[in-house]
mmCIF file of C-alpha atoms in Angstrom:
data_model
loop_
_atom_site.group_PDB
_atom_site.id
_atom_site.type_symbol
_atom_site.label_atom_id
_atom_site.label_comp_id
_atom_site.label_asym_id
_atom_site.label_seq_id
_atom_site.Cartn_x
_atom_site.Cartn_y
_atom_site.Cartn_z
ATOM 1 C CA MET A 84 89.083 78.025 122.167
ATOM 2 C CA ASP A 85 89.425 74.895 124.272
ATOM 3 C CA SER A 86 88.815 71.495 122.698
ATOM 4 C CA ILE A 87 85.468 70.883 124.434
ATOM 5 C CA THR A 88 84.069 74.153 123.084
ATOM 6 C CA HIS A 89 85.228 73.313 119.561
ATOM 7 C CA MET A 90 83.635 69.882 119.784
ATOM 8 C CA ALA A 91 80.317 71.316 121.018
ATOM 9 C CA LEU A 92 80.309 74.040 118.365
ATOM 10 C CA GLY A 93 81.086 71.520 115.632
ATOM 11 C CA ALA A 94 78.266 69.277 116.771
ATOM 12 C CA CYS A 95 75.779 72.156 116.743
ATOM 13 C CA ILE A 96 76.818 73.147 113.223
ATOM 14 C CA GLY A 97 76.529 69.499 112.202
ATOM 15 C CA GLU A 98 73.001 69.500 113.576
ATOM 16 C CA ALA A 99 72.139 72.603 111.576
ATOM 17 C CA VAL A 100 73.620 71.459 108.252
ATOM 18 C CA LEU A 101 73.560 67.661 108.073
ATOM 19 C CA TYR A 102 70.885 66.382 110.454
ATOM 20 C CA LYS A 103 68.270 65.854 107.715
ATOM 21 C CA ARG A 104 70.678 63.569 105.866
ATOM 22 C CA LEU A 105 72.563 61.856 108.684
ATOM 23 C CA GLY A 106 70.420 62.099 111.794
ATOM 24 C CA LYS A 107 72.399 62.103 115.048
ATOM 25 C CA LYS A 108 75.501 60.993 113.156
ATOM 26 C CA ALA A 109 75.701 64.621 112.025
ATOM 27 C CA LEU A 110 76.697 65.576 115.576
ATOM 28 C CA ALA A 111 79.624 63.171 115.538
ATOM 29 C CA VAL A 112 80.788 64.258 112.088
ATOM 30 C CA GLY A 113 80.600 67.913 113.082
ATOM 31 C CA ALA A 114 82.388 67.409 116.401
ATOM 32 C CA THR A 115 85.161 65.413 114.720
ATOM 33 C CA ALA A 116 85.747 67.942 111.948
ATOM 34 C CA GLN A 117 85.798 70.892 114.351
ATOM 35 C CA SER A 118 88.217 69.141 116.735
ATOM 36 C CA LEU A 119 90.695 67.790 114.189
ATOM 37 C CA PRO A 120 93.220 70.690 114.218
ATOM 38 C CA ASP A 121 93.912 70.005 117.900
ATOM 39 C CA ILE A 122 95.734 66.771 117.066
ATOM 40 C CA ASP A 123 98.863 68.885 117.402
ATOM 41 C CA VAL A 124 98.696 68.280 121.169
ATOM 42 C CA LEU A 125 100.303 64.921 120.408
ATOM 43 C CA ALA A 126 103.490 66.786 119.480
ATOM 44 C CA SER A 127 104.151 67.390 123.179
ATOM 45 C CA LEU A 128 104.928 63.681 123.548
ATOM 46 C CA TRP A 129 108.259 64.049 121.752
ATOM 47 C CA LEU A 130 109.035 67.759 121.331
ATOM 48 C CA LYS A 131 110.867 69.907 123.854
ATOM 49 C CA PRO A 132 108.873 72.819 125.348
ATOM 50 C CA PRO A 133 110.223 75.599 123.059
ATOM 51 C CA GLU A 134 109.519 73.512 119.944
ATOM 52 C CA ASN A 135 106.134 72.408 121.271
ATOM 53 C CA LEU A 136 105.099 76.024 121.860
ATOM 54 C CA LEU A 137 105.477 76.689 118.142
ATOM 55 C CA ALA A 138 104.056 73.331 117.046
ATOM 56 C CA HIS A 139 100.792 74.002 118.886
ATOM 57 C CA ARG A 140 98.450 75.986 116.656
ATOM 58 C CA GLY A 141 100.995 75.712 113.892
ATOM 59 C CA ILE A 142 100.659 73.658 110.724
ATOM 60 C CA THR A 143 97.534 71.754 111.860
ATOM 61 C CA HIS A 144 95.779 75.094 112.337
ATOM 62 C CA SER A 145 96.654 76.369 108.874
ATOM 63 C CA LEU A 146 94.181 76.897 106.067
ATOM 64 C CA LEU A 147 96.210 74.510 103.911
ATOM 65 C CA PHE A 148 95.905 71.724 106.487
ATOM 66 C CA GLY A 149 92.175 72.404 106.698
ATOM 67 C CA LEU A 150 91.816 71.946 102.970
ATOM 68 C CA VAL A 151 93.767 68.667 102.864
ATOM 69 C CA ALA A 152 92.183 67.309 106.056
ATOM 70 C CA ALA A 153 88.693 68.125 104.729
ATOM 71 C CA ILE A 154 89.333 65.959 101.656
ATOM 72 C CA LEU A 155 90.654 63.030 103.700
ATOM 73 C CA LEU A 156 87.969 63.266 106.373
ATOM 74 C CA SER A 157 85.234 63.426 103.731
ATOM 75 C CA ILE A 158 86.560 60.256 102.114
ATOM 76 C CA VAL A 159 86.624 58.439 105.464
ATOM 77 C CA VAL A 160 83.152 59.620 106.499
ATOM 78 C CA LYS A 161 81.663 58.780 103.101
ATOM 79 C CA ARG A 162 83.029 55.229 103.257
ATOM 80 C CA MET A 163 82.008 54.677 106.874
ATOM 81 C CA LEU A 164 78.453 55.947 106.410
ATOM 82 C CA ARG A 165 77.906 54.334 103.011
ATOM 83 C CA SER A 166 75.057 56.734 102.504
ATOM 84 C CA LYS A 167 73.879 57.828 99.067
ATOM 85 C CA GLU A 168 71.865 60.651 100.581
ATOM 86 C CA ILE A 169 74.896 62.885 101.011
ATOM 87 C CA LYS A 170 77.284 63.888 98.246
ATOM 88 C CA PHE A 171 81.046 63.957 98.646
ATOM 89 C CA SER A 172 81.088 67.632 97.675
ATOM 90 C CA THR A 173 78.643 68.437 100.478
ATOM 91 C CA LEU A 174 80.779 66.589 103.014
ATOM 92 C CA PHE A 175 83.926 68.317 101.767
ATOM 93 C CA LEU A 176 82.454 71.825 101.997
ATOM 94 C CA PHE A 177 81.059 71.048 105.454
ATOM 95 C CA CYS A 178 84.365 69.676 106.784
ATOM 96 C CA CYS A 179 86.382 72.483 105.235
ATOM 97 C CA PHE A 180 84.130 75.094 106.820
ATOM 98 C CA GLN A 181 84.396 73.410 110.218
ATOM 99 C CA LEU A 182 88.191 73.143 110.089
ATOM 100 C CA TRP A 183 88.653 76.724 108.943
ATOM 101 C CA LEU A 184 86.164 77.991 111.528
ATOM 102 C CA HIS A 185 88.246 76.266 114.225
ATOM 103 C CA ASP A 186 91.337 78.091 112.967
ATOM 104 C CA VAL A 187 89.634 81.485 112.838
ATOM 105 C CA LEU A 188 88.118 81.136 116.305
ATOM 106 C CA ASP A 189 91.521 80.257 117.746
ATOM 107 C CA THR A 190 92.809 83.617 116.554
ATOM 108 C CA CYS A 191 90.385 85.220 119.018
ATOM 109 C CA ASN A 192 92.659 84.578 121.994
ATOM 110 C CA ALA A 193 96.258 85.335 122.886
ATOM 111 C CA TYR A 194 98.184 82.207 121.889
ATOM 112 C CA GLY A 195 98.590 82.932 118.180
ATOM 113 C CA THR A 196 97.538 80.798 115.212
ATOM 114 C CA GLY A 197 99.620 79.997 112.129
ATOM 115 C CA LEU A 198 96.903 80.422 109.528
ATOM 116 C CA PHE A 199 99.295 80.501 106.579
ATOM 117 C CA GLU A 200 101.802 77.837 107.599
ATOM 118 C CA PRO A 201 104.082 76.641 106.048
ATOM 119 C CA PHE A 202 104.333 79.617 103.682
ATOM 120 C CA THR A 203 104.814 82.101 106.508
ATOM 121 C CA HIS A 204 105.383 81.574 110.231
ATOM 122 C CA GLN A 205 103.422 84.663 111.234
ATOM 123 C CA ARG A 206 100.958 84.050 114.051
ATOM 124 C CA PHE A 207 97.574 85.776 114.216
ATOM 125 C CA SER A 208 95.936 86.858 117.492
ATOM 126 C CA PHE A 209 92.969 89.209 117.697
ATOM 127 C CA HIS A 210 92.722 89.085 121.519
ATOM 128 C CA LEU A 211 88.942 89.005 121.817
ATOM 129 C CA LEU A 212 88.282 86.049 124.131
ATOM 130 C CA TYR A 213 90.100 84.349 126.961
ATOM 131 C CA VAL A 214 90.826 80.653 126.418
ATOM 132 C CA GLY A 215 88.016 78.662 128.008
ATOM 133 C CA ASP A 216 85.680 81.616 128.617
ATOM 134 C CA ALA A 217 82.576 79.966 130.041
ATOM 135 C CA PHE A 218 80.318 82.805 128.870
ATOM 136 C CA PHE A 219 81.146 81.852 125.292
ATOM 137 C CA SER A 220 81.189 78.090 125.794
ATOM 138 C CA VAL A 221 78.403 77.159 128.199
ATOM 139 C CA SER A 222 75.436 77.498 125.819
ATOM 140 C CA LEU A 223 77.211 75.439 123.148
ATOM 141 C CA ILE A 224 78.107 72.651 125.567
ATOM 142 C CA VAL A 225 74.610 72.499 127.086
ATOM 143 C CA ALA A 226 72.978 72.401 123.649
ATOM 144 C CA PHE A 227 75.371 69.675 122.498
ATOM 145 C CA VAL A 228 74.581 67.484 125.515
ATOM 146 C CA VAL A 229 70.816 67.927 125.104
ATOM 147 C CA LEU A 230 70.888 67.273 121.340
ATOM 148 C CA ALA A 231 73.141 64.237 121.668
ATOM 149 C CA PHE A 232 71.590 62.471 124.651
ATOM 150 C CA PHE A 233 68.103 63.762 125.482
ATOM 151 C CA LEU A 234 66.224 64.661 122.314
ATOM 152 C CA LYS A 235 64.852 62.305 119.703
ATOM 153 C CA ARG A 236 63.692 63.216 116.187
ATOM 154 C CA ASN A 237 61.570 66.165 117.206
ATOM 155 C CA LYS A 238 62.440 68.848 114.657
ATOM 156 C CA GLN A 239 60.895 71.745 116.566
ATOM 157 C CA GLN A 240 62.638 70.937 119.845
ATOM 158 C CA ARG A 241 65.967 70.237 118.176
ATOM 159 C CA THR A 242 65.817 73.562 116.305
ATOM 160 C CA ARG A 243 65.025 75.388 119.534
ATOM 161 C CA TRP A 244 68.033 73.868 121.317
ATOM 162 C CA LEU A 245 70.237 74.566 118.320
ATOM 163 C CA TRP A 246 69.471 78.267 118.639
ATOM 164 C CA ILE A 247 69.909 78.090 122.410
ATOM 165 C CA GLY A 248 73.437 76.863 121.734
ATOM 166 C CA LEU A 249 74.552 79.081 118.863
ATOM 167 C CA LEU A 250 72.861 82.438 119.456
ATOM 168 C CA PRO A 251 74.318 83.291 122.924
ATOM 169 C CA ALA A 252 77.839 82.378 121.757
ATOM 170 C CA CYS A 253 77.545 84.605 118.684
ATOM 171 C CA CYS A 254 76.134 87.486 120.734
ATOM 172 C CA TYR A 255 78.928 87.148 123.281
ATOM 173 C CA LEU A 256 81.575 87.354 120.560
ATOM 174 C CA ILE A 257 79.964 90.537 119.213
ATOM 175 C CA PHE A 258 79.834 91.878 122.787
ATOM 176 C CA ALA A 259 83.578 91.194 123.140
ATOM 177 C CA ILE A 260 84.360 93.086 119.927
ATOM 178 C CA PHE A 261 82.278 96.050 121.093
ATOM 179 C CA ASN A 262 84.029 96.108 124.492
ATOM 180 C CA LYS A 263 87.485 95.963 122.964
ATOM 181 C CA VAL A 264 86.733 98.907 120.664
ATOM 182 C CA LEU A 265 85.636 100.967 123.672
ATOM 183 C CA VAL A 266 88.700 100.023 125.705
ATOM 184 C CA LYS A 267 91.103 100.642 122.832
ATOM 185 C CA GLN A 268 89.859 104.212 122.464
ATOM 186 C CA GLN A 269 90.611 104.898 126.128
ATOM 187 C CA VAL A 270 94.004 103.181 125.914
ATOM 188 C CA VAL A 271 95.095 105.497 123.093
ATOM 189 C CA LYS A 272 93.852 108.539 125.051
ATOM 190 C CA SER A 273 95.729 107.493 128.178
ATOM 191 C CA LEU A 274 99.003 106.802 126.370
ATOM 192 C CA GLN A 275 98.840 110.156 124.614
ATOM 193 C CA ALA A 276 97.910 112.030 127.802
ATOM 194 C CA LYS A 277 100.887 110.496 129.621
ATOM 195 C CA HIS A 278 103.185 111.275 126.658
ATOM 196 C CA ILE A 279 104.176 107.623 126.298
ATOM 197 C CA LEU A 280 105.787 106.976 122.916
ATOM 198 C CA TYR A 281 104.746 103.458 121.967
ATOM 199 C CA LYS A 282 105.294 101.240 118.936
ATOM 200 C CA SER A 283 102.388 98.827 119.312
ATOM 201 C CA THR A 284 99.877 97.561 121.842
ATOM 202 C CA ILE A 285 98.208 94.375 123.010
ATOM 203 C CA ILE A 286 94.724 94.653 124.505
ATOM 204 C CA THR A 287 93.472 91.272 125.640
ATOM 205 C CA PRO A 288 90.778 90.123 128.107
ATOM 206 C CA THR A 289 91.592 88.998 131.626
ATOM 207 C CA PRO A 290 90.502 85.473 132.671
ATOM 208 C CA PHE A 291 86.904 84.423 131.975
ATOM 209 C CA ASN A 292 85.415 87.772 130.992
ATOM 210 C CA THR A 293 85.413 90.538 128.392
ATOM 211 C CA LEU A 294 84.794 93.390 130.837
ATOM 212 C CA LEU A 295 88.280 93.834 132.299
ATOM 213 C CA TRP A 296 91.137 94.128 129.808
ATOM 214 C CA TYR A 297 94.895 93.742 130.174
ATOM 215 C CA ILE A 298 96.990 96.240 128.220
ATOM 216 C CA VAL A 299 100.626 96.140 127.096
ATOM 217 C CA ALA A 300 102.245 98.969 125.117
ATOM 218 C CA ALA A 301 105.721 98.428 123.659
ATOM 219 C CA THR A 302 108.239 101.273 123.970
ATOM 220 C CA ASP A 303 111.856 101.512 122.821
ATOM 221 C CA SER A 304 113.345 99.970 125.957
ATOM 222 C CA GLY A 305 110.470 98.013 127.482
ATOM 223 C CA TYR A 306 106.741 97.932 128.094
ATOM 224 C CA VAL A 307 104.050 99.694 130.065
ATOM 225 C CA VAL A 308 101.306 97.477 131.480
ATOM 226 C CA GLY A 309 97.871 98.453 132.750
ATOM 227 C CA TYR A 310 94.220 97.415 133.126
ATOM 228 C CA ARG A 311 90.971 98.928 131.956
ATOM 229 C CA SER A 312 87.378 97.997 132.781
ATOM 230 C CA VAL A 313 84.556 98.862 130.411
ATOM 231 C CA PHE A 314 82.895 100.430 133.458
ATOM 232 C CA ASP A 315 85.792 102.792 134.229
ATOM 233 C CA ARG A 316 84.848 106.448 133.864
ATOM 234 C CA ASP A 317 85.793 107.932 130.497
ATOM 235 C CA SER A 318 87.717 110.739 132.191
ATOM 236 C CA SER A 319 89.930 108.359 134.179
ATOM 237 C CA LEU A 320 93.443 107.718 132.856
ATOM 238 C CA ILE A 321 94.882 104.222 132.936
ATOM 239 C CA PRO A 322 97.694 103.790 135.496
ATOM 240 C CA PHE A 323 100.623 102.079 133.771
ATOM 241 C CA THR A 324 103.567 100.175 135.245
ATOM 242 C CA TYR A 325 106.865 100.077 133.355
ATOM 243 C CA TYR A 326 108.832 96.858 132.753
ATOM 244 C CA PRO A 327 112.284 96.975 131.135
ATOM 245 C CA LYS A 328 112.926 94.504 128.340
ATOM 246 C CA ASN A 329 116.436 93.575 129.561
ATOM 247 C CA GLU A 330 117.303 92.113 126.184
ATOM 248 C CA ALA A 331 121.031 92.177 126.997
ATOM 249 C CA LEU A 332 120.539 89.425 129.602
ATOM 250 C CA LEU A 333 119.935 86.931 126.792
ATOM 251 C CA GLN A 334 123.684 86.961 126.171
ATOM 252 C CA GLN A 335 124.061 84.946 129.387
ATOM 253 C CA VAL A 336 121.718 82.156 128.273
ATOM 254 C CA ASP A 337 123.033 78.607 127.951
ATOM 255 C CA VAL A 338 123.492 77.606 124.300
ATOM 256 C CA LYS A 339 121.282 74.548 124.920
ATOM 257 C CA VAL A 340 118.213 76.768 125.265
ATOM 258 C CA ASN A 341 116.252 77.468 122.080
ATOM 259 C CA VAL A 342 116.112 81.233 122.490
ATOM 260 C CA LYS A 343 115.285 81.761 118.831
ATOM 261 C CA GLY A 344 112.103 79.711 119.188
ATOM 262 C CA LEU A 345 111.106 81.594 122.330
ATOM 263 C CA LEU A 346 111.638 84.958 120.656
ATOM 264 C CA HIS A 347 109.473 83.917 117.723
ATOM 265 C CA PHE A 348 106.765 82.654 120.072
ATOM 266 C CA ALA A 349 106.852 85.879 122.102
ATOM 267 C CA ASP A 350 106.347 87.966 118.943
ATOM 268 C CA LYS A 351 108.475 90.830 120.374
ATOM 269 C CA TYR A 352 106.480 91.019 123.615
ATOM 270 C CA TYR A 353 108.892 89.669 126.213
ATOM 271 C CA THR A 354 111.084 90.657 129.130
ATOM 272 C CA VAL A 355 114.051 88.906 130.707
ATOM 273 C CA GLU A 356 114.590 89.044 134.456
ATOM 274 C CA LYS A 357 117.200 87.618 136.775
ATOM 275 C CA VAL A 358 116.053 86.089 140.064
ATOM 276 C CA ASN A 359 119.048 85.015 142.152
ATOM 277 C CA ASP A 360 121.073 82.948 139.657
ATOM 278 C CA THR A 361 118.137 82.107 137.364
ATOM 279 C CA LEU A 362 117.184 83.907 134.164
ATOM 280 C CA ILE A 363 113.455 84.016 133.429
ATOM 281 C CA PHE A 364 111.884 84.713 130.034
ATOM 282 C CA ASP A 365 108.429 86.316 130.352
ATOM 283 C CA VAL A 366 105.950 86.362 127.465
ATOM 284 C CA LEU A 367 103.758 89.358 128.171
ATOM 285 C CA ARG A 368 100.715 88.637 126.039
ATOM 286 C CA PHE A 369 99.470 85.942 128.438
ATOM 287 C CA GLY A 370 98.944 88.494 131.190
ATOM 288 C CA GLN A 371 99.987 88.692 134.814
ATOM 289 C CA VAL A 372 99.183 86.567 137.840
ATOM 290 C CA LEU A 373 96.395 88.607 139.492
ATOM 291 C CA GLY A 374 97.775 91.769 137.938
ATOM 292 C CA TRP A 375 94.555 93.747 138.461
ATOM 293 C CA GLN A 376 95.214 93.751 142.225
ATOM 294 C CA ASP A 377 99.019 93.955 142.170
ATOM 295 C CA ALA A 378 100.661 96.175 139.565
ATOM 296 C CA LYS A 379 104.026 94.413 140.006
ATOM 297 C CA ALA A 380 102.625 90.887 139.844
ATOM 298 C CA PRO A 381 104.712 88.281 137.961
ATOM 299 C CA PHE A 382 103.744 87.389 134.422
ATOM 300 C CA ALA A 383 101.738 84.216 133.892
ATOM 301 C CA PHE A 384 104.068 82.807 131.213
ATOM 302 C CA GLN A 385 107.532 82.300 132.678
ATOM 303 C CA TYR A 386 110.157 80.163 130.957
ATOM 304 C CA PHE A 387 113.234 79.332 133.016
ATOM 305 C CA LEU A 388 116.321 79.813 130.846
ATOM 306 C CA ASN A 389 118.174 76.967 132.488
ATOM 307 C CA PRO A 390 118.371 73.584 130.705
ATOM 308 C CA SER A 391 117.960 71.662 133.962
ATOM 309 C CA TYR A 392 114.630 73.300 134.888
ATOM 310 C CA ASP A 393 111.288 71.706 134.032
ATOM 311 C CA ASN A 394 109.314 73.899 131.625
ATOM 312 C CA THR A 395 106.765 71.248 130.632
ATOM 313 C CA LEU A 396 103.736 73.206 131.870
ATOM 314 C CA VAL A 397 105.139 76.578 130.938
ATOM 315 C CA VAL A 398 101.869 77.980 129.507
ATOM 316 C CA GLN A 399 99.516 76.657 132.178
ATOM 317 C CA ARG A 400 101.455 76.879 135.423
ATOM 318 C CA GLY A 401 101.134 80.622 136.021
ATOM 319 C CA ARG A 402 97.514 81.178 135.074
ATOM 320 C CA PHE A 403 95.813 80.446 138.384
ATOM 321 C CA ILE A 404 98.532 80.806 141.000
ATOM 322 C CA GLY A 405 97.094 82.502 144.076
ATOM 323 C CA TRP A 406 93.453 82.344 143.025
ATOM 324 C CA ASN A 407 91.030 82.209 145.960
ATOM 325 C CA ARG A 408 87.798 83.778 147.143
ATOM 326 C CA LYS A 409 89.501 87.050 148.025
ATOM 327 C CA THR A 410 91.158 87.471 144.637
ATOM 328 C CA ILE A 411 87.870 86.745 142.845
ATOM 329 C CA ILE A 412 86.186 89.461 144.915
ATOM 330 C CA ASN A 413 89.041 91.841 144.066
ATOM 331 C CA MET A 414 88.593 91.070 140.393
ATOM 332 C CA TYR A 415 84.851 91.696 140.639
ATOM 333 C CA GLU A 416 85.482 95.024 142.360
ATOM 334 C CA ARG A 417 87.960 96.014 139.650
ATOM 335 C CA ILE A 418 85.492 95.066 136.906
ATOM 336 C CA LYS A 419 82.903 97.381 138.495
ATOM 337 C CA GLY A 420 85.154 100.262 137.516
ATOM 338 C CA ARG A 421 86.944 103.222 139.017
#
């Protein structure tokens, strides 16, 4: 989830749990607790891109960090509020729940979250929501704004807006799970029908929706990539495009490049390509640039394996290249199904 969504969700939960004791201060406490794991963005100020990729959603998104941060945040909040109406144990349980909920929700998209850092560096991604999906976020943000700035101590109205914020987001998450189950069934059918021997798959939503899904299946020498809409006919097979892994090209990489970090971040889903004299490392789980309209579209995450190239915006730079009115219409047409 993006930081604004976490803040809005935290505020709504604060409203639900602590408003009777803290009034509108509950919104601020909830928003702060829910947003705290994202302090890892500060790491980008001094880390190089490969290290920063692993630092983000690393230790500050672990369950251990949530436990320790909940204790410290509860102490700070208790001292600042100086209120006898709320116990330390209540604050601790509230903050711990908020921090852990942040971590769990971040596993819903493609980036990967280190829930059990520092004991294991495994990243968890359930690929249910696209980062910044407005259909999940909008009700939470609207409810947060109304509760924080427009409503006074009217219990009935505040409860109504609390449900307006939380219920649509919860329903949308359930809707995403249902859609992924449907798509996964068809993906398995298509791979078997085409006699594609695969080791594992990634099925993740395309930008801003849970109706059109991007699919990657790992084979011995590379990957097959395709797309599936929940509105595609059950009898239709998914057209796949093959991409070789080209692992041998990594032997040409400059020793100054942290290839080990990139490989860990890619979690086995990567290709290497050579464009003129430049080697490019693609992480496949972030999707393609407009791949639903061009089967051979470049991948959104491209890291230039040349120490002199600027990879500062490596995650963001490929997400919206080429987006315009025509591509949005093409995406809508593809969502409608084949």
